[in-house]
Coordinates of C-alpha atoms and ligand atoms in Angstrom, one line a residue:
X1 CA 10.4 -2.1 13.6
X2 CA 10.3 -1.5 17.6
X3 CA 7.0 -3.1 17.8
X4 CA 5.4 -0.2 19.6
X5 CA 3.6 2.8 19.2
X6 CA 6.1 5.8 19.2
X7 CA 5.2 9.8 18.7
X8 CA 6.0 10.4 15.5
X9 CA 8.1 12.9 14.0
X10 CA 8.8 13.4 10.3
X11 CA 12.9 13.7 9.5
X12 CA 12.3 17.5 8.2
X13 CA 9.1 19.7 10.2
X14 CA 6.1 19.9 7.3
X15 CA 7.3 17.3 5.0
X16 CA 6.8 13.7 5.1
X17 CA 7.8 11.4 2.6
X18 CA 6.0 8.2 2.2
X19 CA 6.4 4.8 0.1
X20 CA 3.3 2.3 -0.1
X21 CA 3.8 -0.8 -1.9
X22 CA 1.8 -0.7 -5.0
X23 CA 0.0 -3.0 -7.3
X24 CA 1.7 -6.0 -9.8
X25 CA -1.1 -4.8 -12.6
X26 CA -2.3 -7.9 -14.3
X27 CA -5.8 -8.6 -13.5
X28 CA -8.9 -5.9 -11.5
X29 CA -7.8 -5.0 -8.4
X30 CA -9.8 -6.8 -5.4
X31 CA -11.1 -5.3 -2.2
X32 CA -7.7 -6.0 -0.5
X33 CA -6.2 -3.4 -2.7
X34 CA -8.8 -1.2 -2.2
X35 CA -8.4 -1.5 2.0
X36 CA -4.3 -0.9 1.2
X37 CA -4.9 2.3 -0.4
X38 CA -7.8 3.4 0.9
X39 CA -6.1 3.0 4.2
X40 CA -3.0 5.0 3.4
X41 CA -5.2 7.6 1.6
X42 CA -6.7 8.2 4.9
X43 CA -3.5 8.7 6.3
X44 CA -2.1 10.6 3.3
X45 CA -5.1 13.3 3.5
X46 CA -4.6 13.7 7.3
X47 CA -0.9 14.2 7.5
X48 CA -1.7 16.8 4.6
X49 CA -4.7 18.3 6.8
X50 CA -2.8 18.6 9.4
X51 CA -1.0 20.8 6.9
X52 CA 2.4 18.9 6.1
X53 CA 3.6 18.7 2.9
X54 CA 3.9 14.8 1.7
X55 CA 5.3 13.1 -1.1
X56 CA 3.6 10.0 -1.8
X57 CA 5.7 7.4 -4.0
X58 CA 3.5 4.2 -4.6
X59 CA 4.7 2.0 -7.4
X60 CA 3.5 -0.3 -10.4
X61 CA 4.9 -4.0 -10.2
X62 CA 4.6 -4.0 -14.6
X63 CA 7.0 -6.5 -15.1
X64 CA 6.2 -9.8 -13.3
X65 CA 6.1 -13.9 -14.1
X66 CA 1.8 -13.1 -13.5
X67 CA 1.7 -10.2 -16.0
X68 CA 4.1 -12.2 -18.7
X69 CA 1.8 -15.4 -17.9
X70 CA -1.1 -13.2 -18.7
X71 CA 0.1 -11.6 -21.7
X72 CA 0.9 -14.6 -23.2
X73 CA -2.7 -16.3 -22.9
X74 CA -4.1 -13.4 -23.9
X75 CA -1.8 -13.1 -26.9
X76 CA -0.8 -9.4 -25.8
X77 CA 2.5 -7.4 -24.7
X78 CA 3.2 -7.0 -21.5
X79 CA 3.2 -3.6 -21.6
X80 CA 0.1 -3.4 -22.8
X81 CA -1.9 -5.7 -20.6
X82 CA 0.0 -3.7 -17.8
X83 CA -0.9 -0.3 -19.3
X84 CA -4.6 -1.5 -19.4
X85 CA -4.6 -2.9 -16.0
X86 CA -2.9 0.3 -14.1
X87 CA -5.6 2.1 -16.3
X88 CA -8.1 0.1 -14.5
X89 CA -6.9 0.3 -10.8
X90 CA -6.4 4.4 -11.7
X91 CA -10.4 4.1 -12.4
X92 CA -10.9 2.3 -9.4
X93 CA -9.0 4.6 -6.7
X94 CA -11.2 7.6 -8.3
X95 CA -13.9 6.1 -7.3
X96 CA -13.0 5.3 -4.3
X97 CA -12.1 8.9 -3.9
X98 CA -8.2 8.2 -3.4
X99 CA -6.1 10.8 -4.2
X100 CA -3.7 10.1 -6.8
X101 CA -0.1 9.7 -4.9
X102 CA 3.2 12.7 -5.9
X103 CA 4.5 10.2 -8.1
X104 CA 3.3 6.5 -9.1
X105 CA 6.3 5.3 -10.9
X106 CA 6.7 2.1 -13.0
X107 CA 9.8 -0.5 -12.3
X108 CA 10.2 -0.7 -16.1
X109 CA 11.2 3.0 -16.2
X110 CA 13.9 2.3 -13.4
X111 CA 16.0 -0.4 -14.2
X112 CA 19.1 1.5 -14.8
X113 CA 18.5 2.5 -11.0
X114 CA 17.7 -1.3 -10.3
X115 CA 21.1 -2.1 -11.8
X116 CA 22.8 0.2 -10.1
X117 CA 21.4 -1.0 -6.8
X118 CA 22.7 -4.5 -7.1
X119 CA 25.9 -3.7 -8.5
X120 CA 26.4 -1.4 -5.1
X121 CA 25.2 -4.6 -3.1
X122 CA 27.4 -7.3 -5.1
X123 CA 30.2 -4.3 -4.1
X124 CA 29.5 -4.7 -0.6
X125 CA 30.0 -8.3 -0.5
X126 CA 26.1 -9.4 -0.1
X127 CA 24.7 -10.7 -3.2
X128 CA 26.6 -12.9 -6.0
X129 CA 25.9 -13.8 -9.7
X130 CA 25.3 -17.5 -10.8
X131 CA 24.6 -18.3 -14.4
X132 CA 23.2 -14.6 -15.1
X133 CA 20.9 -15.0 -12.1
X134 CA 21.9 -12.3 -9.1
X135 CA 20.9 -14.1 -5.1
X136 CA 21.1 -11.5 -2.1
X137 CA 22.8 -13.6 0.2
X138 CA 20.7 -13.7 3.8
X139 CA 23.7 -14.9 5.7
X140 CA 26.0 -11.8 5.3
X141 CA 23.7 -9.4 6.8
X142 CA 23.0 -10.2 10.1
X143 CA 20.1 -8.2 10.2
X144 CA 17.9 -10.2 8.3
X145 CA 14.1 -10.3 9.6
X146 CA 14.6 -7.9 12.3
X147 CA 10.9 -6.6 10.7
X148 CA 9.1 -9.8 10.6
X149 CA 10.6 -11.4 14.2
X150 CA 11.1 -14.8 12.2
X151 CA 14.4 -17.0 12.6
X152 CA 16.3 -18.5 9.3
X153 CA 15.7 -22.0 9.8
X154 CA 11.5 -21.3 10.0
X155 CA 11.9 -20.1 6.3
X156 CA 14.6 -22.6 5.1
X157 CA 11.8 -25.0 5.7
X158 CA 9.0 -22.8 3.7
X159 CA 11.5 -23.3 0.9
X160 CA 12.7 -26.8 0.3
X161 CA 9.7 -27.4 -1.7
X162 CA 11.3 -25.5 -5.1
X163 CA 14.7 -25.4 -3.5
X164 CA 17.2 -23.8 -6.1
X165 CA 20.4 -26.0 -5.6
X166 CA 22.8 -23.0 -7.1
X167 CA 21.8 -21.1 -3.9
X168 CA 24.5 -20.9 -0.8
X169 CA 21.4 -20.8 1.2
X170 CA 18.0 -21.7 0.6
X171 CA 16.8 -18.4 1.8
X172 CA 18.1 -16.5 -0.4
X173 CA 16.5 -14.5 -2.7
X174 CA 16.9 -13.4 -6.4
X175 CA 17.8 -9.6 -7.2
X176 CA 18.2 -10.1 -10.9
X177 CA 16.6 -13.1 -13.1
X178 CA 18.1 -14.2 -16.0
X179 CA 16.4 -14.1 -19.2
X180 CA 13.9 -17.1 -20.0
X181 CA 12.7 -17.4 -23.5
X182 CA 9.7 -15.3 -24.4
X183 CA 10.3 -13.0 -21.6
X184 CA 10.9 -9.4 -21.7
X185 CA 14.7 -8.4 -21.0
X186 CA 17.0 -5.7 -20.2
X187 CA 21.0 -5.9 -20.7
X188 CA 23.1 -5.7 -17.1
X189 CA 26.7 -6.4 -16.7
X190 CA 25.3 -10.0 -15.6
X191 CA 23.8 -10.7 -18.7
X192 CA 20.5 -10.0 -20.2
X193 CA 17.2 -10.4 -17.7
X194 CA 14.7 -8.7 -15.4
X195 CA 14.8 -7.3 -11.9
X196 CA 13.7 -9.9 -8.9
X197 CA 10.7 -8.2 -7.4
X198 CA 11.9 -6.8 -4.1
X199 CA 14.9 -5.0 -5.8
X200 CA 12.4 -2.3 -7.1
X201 CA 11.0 -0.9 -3.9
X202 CA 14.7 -0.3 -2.6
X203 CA 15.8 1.4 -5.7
X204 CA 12.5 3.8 -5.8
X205 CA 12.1 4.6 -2.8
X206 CA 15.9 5.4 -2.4
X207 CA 15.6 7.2 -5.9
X208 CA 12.4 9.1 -4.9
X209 CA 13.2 10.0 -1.1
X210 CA 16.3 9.1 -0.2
X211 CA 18.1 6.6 1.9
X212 CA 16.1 7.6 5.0
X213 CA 12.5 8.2 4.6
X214 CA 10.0 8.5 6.8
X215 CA 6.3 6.0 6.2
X216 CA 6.8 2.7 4.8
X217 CA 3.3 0.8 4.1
X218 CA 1.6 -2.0 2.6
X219 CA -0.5 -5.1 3.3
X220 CA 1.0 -7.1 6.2
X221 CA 1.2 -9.7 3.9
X222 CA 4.3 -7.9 2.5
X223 CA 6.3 -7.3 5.9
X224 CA 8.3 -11.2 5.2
X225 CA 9.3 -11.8 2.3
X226 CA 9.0 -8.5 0.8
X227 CA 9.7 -5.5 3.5
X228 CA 12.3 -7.9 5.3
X229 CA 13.9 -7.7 2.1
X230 CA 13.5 -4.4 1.0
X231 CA 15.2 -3.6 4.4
X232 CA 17.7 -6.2 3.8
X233 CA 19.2 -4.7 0.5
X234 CA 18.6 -0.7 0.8
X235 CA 20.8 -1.5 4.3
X236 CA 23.3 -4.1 2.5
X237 CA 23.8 -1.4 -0.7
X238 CA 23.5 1.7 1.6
X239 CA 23.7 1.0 5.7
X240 CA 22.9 4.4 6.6
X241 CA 19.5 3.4 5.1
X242 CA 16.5 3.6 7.4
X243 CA 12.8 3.8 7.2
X244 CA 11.4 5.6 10.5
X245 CA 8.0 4.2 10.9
X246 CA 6.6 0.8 9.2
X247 CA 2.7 0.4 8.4
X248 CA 1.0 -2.5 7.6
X249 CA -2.7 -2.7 6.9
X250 CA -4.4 -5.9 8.0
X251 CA -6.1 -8.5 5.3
X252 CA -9.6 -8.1 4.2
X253 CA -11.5 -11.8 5.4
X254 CA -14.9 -13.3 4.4
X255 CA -17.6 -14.5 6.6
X256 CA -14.2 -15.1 8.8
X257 CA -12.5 -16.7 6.5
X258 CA -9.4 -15.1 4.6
X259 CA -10.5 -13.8 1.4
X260 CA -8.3 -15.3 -1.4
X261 CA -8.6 -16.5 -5.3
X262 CA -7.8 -19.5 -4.8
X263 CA -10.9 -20.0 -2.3
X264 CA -13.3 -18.5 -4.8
X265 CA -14.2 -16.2 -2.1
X266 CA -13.0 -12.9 -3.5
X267 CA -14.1 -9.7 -4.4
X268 CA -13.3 -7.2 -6.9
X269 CA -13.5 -3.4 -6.5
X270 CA -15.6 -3.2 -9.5
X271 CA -18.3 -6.1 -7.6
X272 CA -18.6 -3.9 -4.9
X273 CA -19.5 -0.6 -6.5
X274 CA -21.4 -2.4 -9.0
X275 CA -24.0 -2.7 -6.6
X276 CA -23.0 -0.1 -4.2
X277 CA -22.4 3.3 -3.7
X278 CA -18.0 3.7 -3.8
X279 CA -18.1 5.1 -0.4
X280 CA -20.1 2.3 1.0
X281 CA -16.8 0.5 0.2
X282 CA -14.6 3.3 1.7
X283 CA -16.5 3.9 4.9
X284 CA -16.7 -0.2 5.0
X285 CA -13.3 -0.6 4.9
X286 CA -12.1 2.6 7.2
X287 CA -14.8 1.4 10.0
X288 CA -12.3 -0.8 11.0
X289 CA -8.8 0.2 12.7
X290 CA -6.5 -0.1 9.7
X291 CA -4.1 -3.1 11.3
X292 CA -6.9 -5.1 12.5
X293 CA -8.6 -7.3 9.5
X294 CA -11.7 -6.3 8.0
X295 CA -14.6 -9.1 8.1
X296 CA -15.9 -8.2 4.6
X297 CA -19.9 -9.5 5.0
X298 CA -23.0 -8.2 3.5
X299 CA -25.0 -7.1 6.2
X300 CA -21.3 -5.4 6.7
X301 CA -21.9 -3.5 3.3
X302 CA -25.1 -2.9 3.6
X303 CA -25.3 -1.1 7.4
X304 CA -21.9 1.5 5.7
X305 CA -24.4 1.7 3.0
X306 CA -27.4 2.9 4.7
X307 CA -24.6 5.1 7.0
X308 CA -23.2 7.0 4.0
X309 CA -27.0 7.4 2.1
X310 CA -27.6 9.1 5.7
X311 CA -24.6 11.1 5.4
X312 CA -25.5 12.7 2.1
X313 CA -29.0 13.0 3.3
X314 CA -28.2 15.0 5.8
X315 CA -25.9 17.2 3.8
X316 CA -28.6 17.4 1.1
X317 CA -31.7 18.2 3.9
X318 CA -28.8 21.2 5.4
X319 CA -28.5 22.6 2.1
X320 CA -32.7 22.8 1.7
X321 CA -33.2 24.8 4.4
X322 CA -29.8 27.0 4.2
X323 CA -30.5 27.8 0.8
X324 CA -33.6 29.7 1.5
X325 CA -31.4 32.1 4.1
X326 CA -28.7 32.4 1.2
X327 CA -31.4 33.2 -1.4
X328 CA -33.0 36.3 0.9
X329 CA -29.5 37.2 1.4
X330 CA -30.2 36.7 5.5
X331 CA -27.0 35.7 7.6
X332 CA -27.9 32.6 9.9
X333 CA -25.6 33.1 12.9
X334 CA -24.5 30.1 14.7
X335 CA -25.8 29.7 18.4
X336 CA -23.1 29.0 20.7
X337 CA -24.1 25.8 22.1
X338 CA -24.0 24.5 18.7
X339 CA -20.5 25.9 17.6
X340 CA -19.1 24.4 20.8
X341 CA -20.8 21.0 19.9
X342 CA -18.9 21.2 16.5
X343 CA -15.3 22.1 18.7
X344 CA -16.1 19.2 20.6
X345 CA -16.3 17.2 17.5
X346 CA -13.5 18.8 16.1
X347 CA -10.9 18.3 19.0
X348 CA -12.2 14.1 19.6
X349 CA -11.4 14.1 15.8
X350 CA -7.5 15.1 16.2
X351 CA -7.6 13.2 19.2
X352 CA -8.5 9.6 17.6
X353 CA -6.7 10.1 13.9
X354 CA -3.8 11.3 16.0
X355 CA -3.4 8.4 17.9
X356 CA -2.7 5.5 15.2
X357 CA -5.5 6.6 13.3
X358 CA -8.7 5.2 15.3
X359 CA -11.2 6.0 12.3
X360 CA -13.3 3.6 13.6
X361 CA -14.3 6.1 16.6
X362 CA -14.5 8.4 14.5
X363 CA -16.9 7.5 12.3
X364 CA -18.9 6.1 15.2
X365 CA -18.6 9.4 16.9
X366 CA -19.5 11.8 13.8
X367 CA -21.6 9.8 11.5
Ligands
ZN1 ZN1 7.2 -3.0 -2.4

């Protein structure tokens, strides 16, 4: 939110709560996922390391227009091509050797916490009901896009184009849709409909950790519209609501260019470790600072490829000629220049991850 890198301090010593922005599961996840969470896994294991309890809340997205679109074609429930897709990603983080997050909840199973948000917002005077559709409205909270530094009038243009006349102002945004035909629902005391997609962050996150948390994180992609609004009604519902410290991971591009479907130039995880070990992927992805964007490439791959093989080749070469010692039961002591060498290592390794994380050095330095 400050813009600036700030020592950082979790609200109670040892604990750190933590919300990353999970996936809307209707399709494999792609290698921009897989930068997401591998780069708040990184950041969940350290924090952990560095021997802090954490609880890690990252969400499923399973009730979306995508998903319903989805279902539909492939003449299946939603909740079932959901189910199979969060099955999938759940595949995919093992193999990328992410550790599964405290608590990975679902919006479906929170609605009554959903509706319970908005009602507090409508309360407060910041959102109102049209036609069983709820809009937040942007010009009663003067906050709005402190996150993303943008001014009103930039995104009033951005929305003209499918410009909902019911709305006092272009900008703002739904909090509850109104049932279409063929769509899932769920009653609320505005009729019978589904929650908008920013309302679910605010009411987990607040459910899960409370009003004032400490990490925030997801793609910078998400910091307008989605974390601007996140902010917009946790603080409109609740003001005392804060979140100390904001992450966003930069995009994953190809050959330069940004990777995206509808340029055909996308990857999913599953491509990847098809041909490639998983942690090629992971120590691909965490060679680069986690803001800066990744330049996904193939000699890219390939050198974190031949990097990692050396890694385990190394470990495996260690464990030849230790195993001999263990098997004549002979201690091997550890000279002191070496055991200084692995200090050294050891304090440049706190040193980089403690300052925003520079895994890049670090890999560069160890491996
Ligand atoms: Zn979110």
């Amino acid at each position: 939110m400050t813009k600036k890198k700030e020592p950082f301090k979790p609200l109670v010593e040892g604990k750190v709560s933590m919300f990353v922005c999970g996936i809307t599961p209707y399709d494999l996840s792609h290698v921009g996922h897989a930068r997401a969470y591998v780069a708040f896994d990184v950041l969940y294991r350290y924090l952990k390391f560095l021997g802090n309890e954490v609880e890690y809340v990252r969400n499923f997205t399973d009730i979306d227009n995508k998903i319903i679109k989805r279902a539909n074609e492939a003449g299946k429930t939603v909740e079932s091509l959901s189910s199979r897709f969060i099955n999938e990603f759940s595949l995919d983080m093992d193999e990328l050797q992410c550790l599964p997050p405290t608590r990975e909840p679902r919006v479906t199973e929170h609605i009554e916490h959903v509706i319970e948000l908005i009602t507090k917002i409508m309360e407060n005077g910041h959102a109102y009901a049209i036609e069983g559709d709820v809009y937040f409205s942007v010009e009663s909270f003067p906050e709005y896009l402190q996150l993303s530094g943008r001014i009103l009038d930039q995104n009033r243009a951005g929305e003209r184009v499918a410009m909902d006349t019911r709305k006092r102002n272009p900008a703002d945004f739904a909090l509850w849709k109104s049932a279409k035909e063929g769509e899932p629902f769920w009653e609320s005391p505005w009729g019978p409909g589904r929650p908008g997609w920013h309302i679910e962050c605010s009411a987990m996150s607040a459910h899960y950790l409370g009003h004032v948390f400490d990490i925030h994180g997801g793609g910078k992609d998400l910091i307008f519209p989605h974390h601007e609004n996140e902010v917009a009604q946790s603080r409109a519902a609740y003001p005392e609501s804060e979140v100390k410290c904001w992450m966003h991971n930069g995009f994953v591009n190809k050959d330069d260019q940004k990777m995206s479907k509808s340029e055909n130039n996308f990857f999913t995880i599953r491509d990847i470790i098809s041909l490639y070990h998983p942690m090629a992927l992971r120590f691909f992805l965490i060679h680069t600072h986690y803001r800066s964007d990744v330049n996904h490439s193939d000699k890219g791959i390939e050198n974190a490829s031949q990097r990692v093989y050396y890694i385990y080749q190394t470990l495996y070469d260690c464990e030849e000629v230790l195993s001999k010692y263990r098997q004549e039961g002979i201690s091997i002591p550890v000279p002191d220049k070496k055991h200084i060498l692995v200090e050294q290592h050891h304090l440049h390794f706190l040193e980089y991850m403690s300052d925003d994380r520079k895994t890049t050095k670090v890999l560069d330095e160890n491996c």
